[in-house]
């Protein structure tokens, strides 16, 4: 299933290592600020609004399978 989502990206050495769905852009920015406080110098956090392929987890929650960057 493809859907427009707000995602918090963890970028290590220029490569996206993790993408998490966030309920809103403000919540995403808050999470990014919190993560930056504890981050190593080579790790960046960025919020984006993008289409993504989603998958359903065992517990019924959704997670990002693949980002569709245009």
Coordinates of C-alpha atoms in Angstrom, one line a residue:
X1 CA 0.0 0.0 0.0
X2 CA 1.3 3.5 -0.9
X3 CA 0.5 6.5 1.2
X4 CA 1.8 10.0 1.9
X5 CA 3.6 10.0 5.3
X6 CA 5.7 12.2 7.5
X7 CA 8.9 10.3 8.2
X8 CA 11.8 10.8 10.6
X9 CA 15.0 9.7 8.8
X10 CA 18.2 8.6 10.4
X11 CA 21.0 9.3 8.0
X12 CA 24.5 7.8 8.6
X13 CA 27.4 8.9 6.3
X14 CA 24.9 10.2 3.7
X15 CA 22.8 6.9 3.6
X16 CA 19.3 6.5 5.0
X17 CA 19.5 3.8 7.7
X18 CA 16.1 4.1 9.2
X19 CA 12.8 5.7 8.5
X20 CA 9.9 6.0 11.1
X21 CA 6.4 7.1 10.5
X22 CA 5.4 10.2 12.6
X23 CA 1.9 11.4 13.3
X24 CA 2.7 15.0 12.3
X25 CA 5.5 17.3 11.1
X26 CA 5.6 19.0 14.6
X27 CA 6.0 15.6 16.3
X28 CA 8.7 14.6 13.8
X29 CA 10.7 17.8 14.4
X30 CA 10.4 17.4 18.2
X31 CA 11.7 13.8 17.8
X32 CA 14.6 14.9 15.6
X33 CA 15.6 17.6 18.1
X34 CA 15.6 15.0 20.9
X35 CA 17.6 12.5 18.8
X36 CA 20.2 15.1 17.8
X37 CA 21.1 15.8 21.5
X38 CA 22.4 12.2 21.9
X39 CA 23.6 11.7 18.3
X40 CA 27.2 11.0 17.2
X41 CA 28.7 13.6 14.8
X42 CA 28.3 11.4 11.7
X43 CA 24.5 10.8 12.3
X44 CA 21.9 13.2 11.0
X45 CA 18.1 13.3 11.6
X46 CA 15.7 14.8 9.1
X47 CA 12.0 15.0 8.7
X48 CA 10.3 14.7 5.3
X49 CA 6.9 14.4 3.8
X50 CA 6.9 11.7 1.1
X51 CA 5.1 8.9 -0.5
X52 CA 6.1 5.5 0.9
X53 CA 5.3 1.8 0.5
X54 CA 3.9 0.6 3.8
X55 CA 3.7 -2.8 5.4
X56 CA 1.6 -4.0 8.3
X57 CA 3.5 -5.4 11.3
X58 CA 2.4 -8.4 13.3
X59 CA 0.9 -6.1 16.0
X60 CA -1.2 -4.2 13.3
X61 CA 1.0 -1.1 13.2
X62 CA 2.3 0.3 10.0
X63 CA 6.0 0.7 9.1
X64 CA 7.8 2.1 6.0
X65 CA 9.0 -0.6 3.6
X66 CA 10.3 1.7 1.0
X67 CA 10.4 5.5 0.5
X68 CA 9.4 6.9 -2.9
X69 CA 11.6 10.0 -3.2
X70 CA 10.6 12.2 -6.2

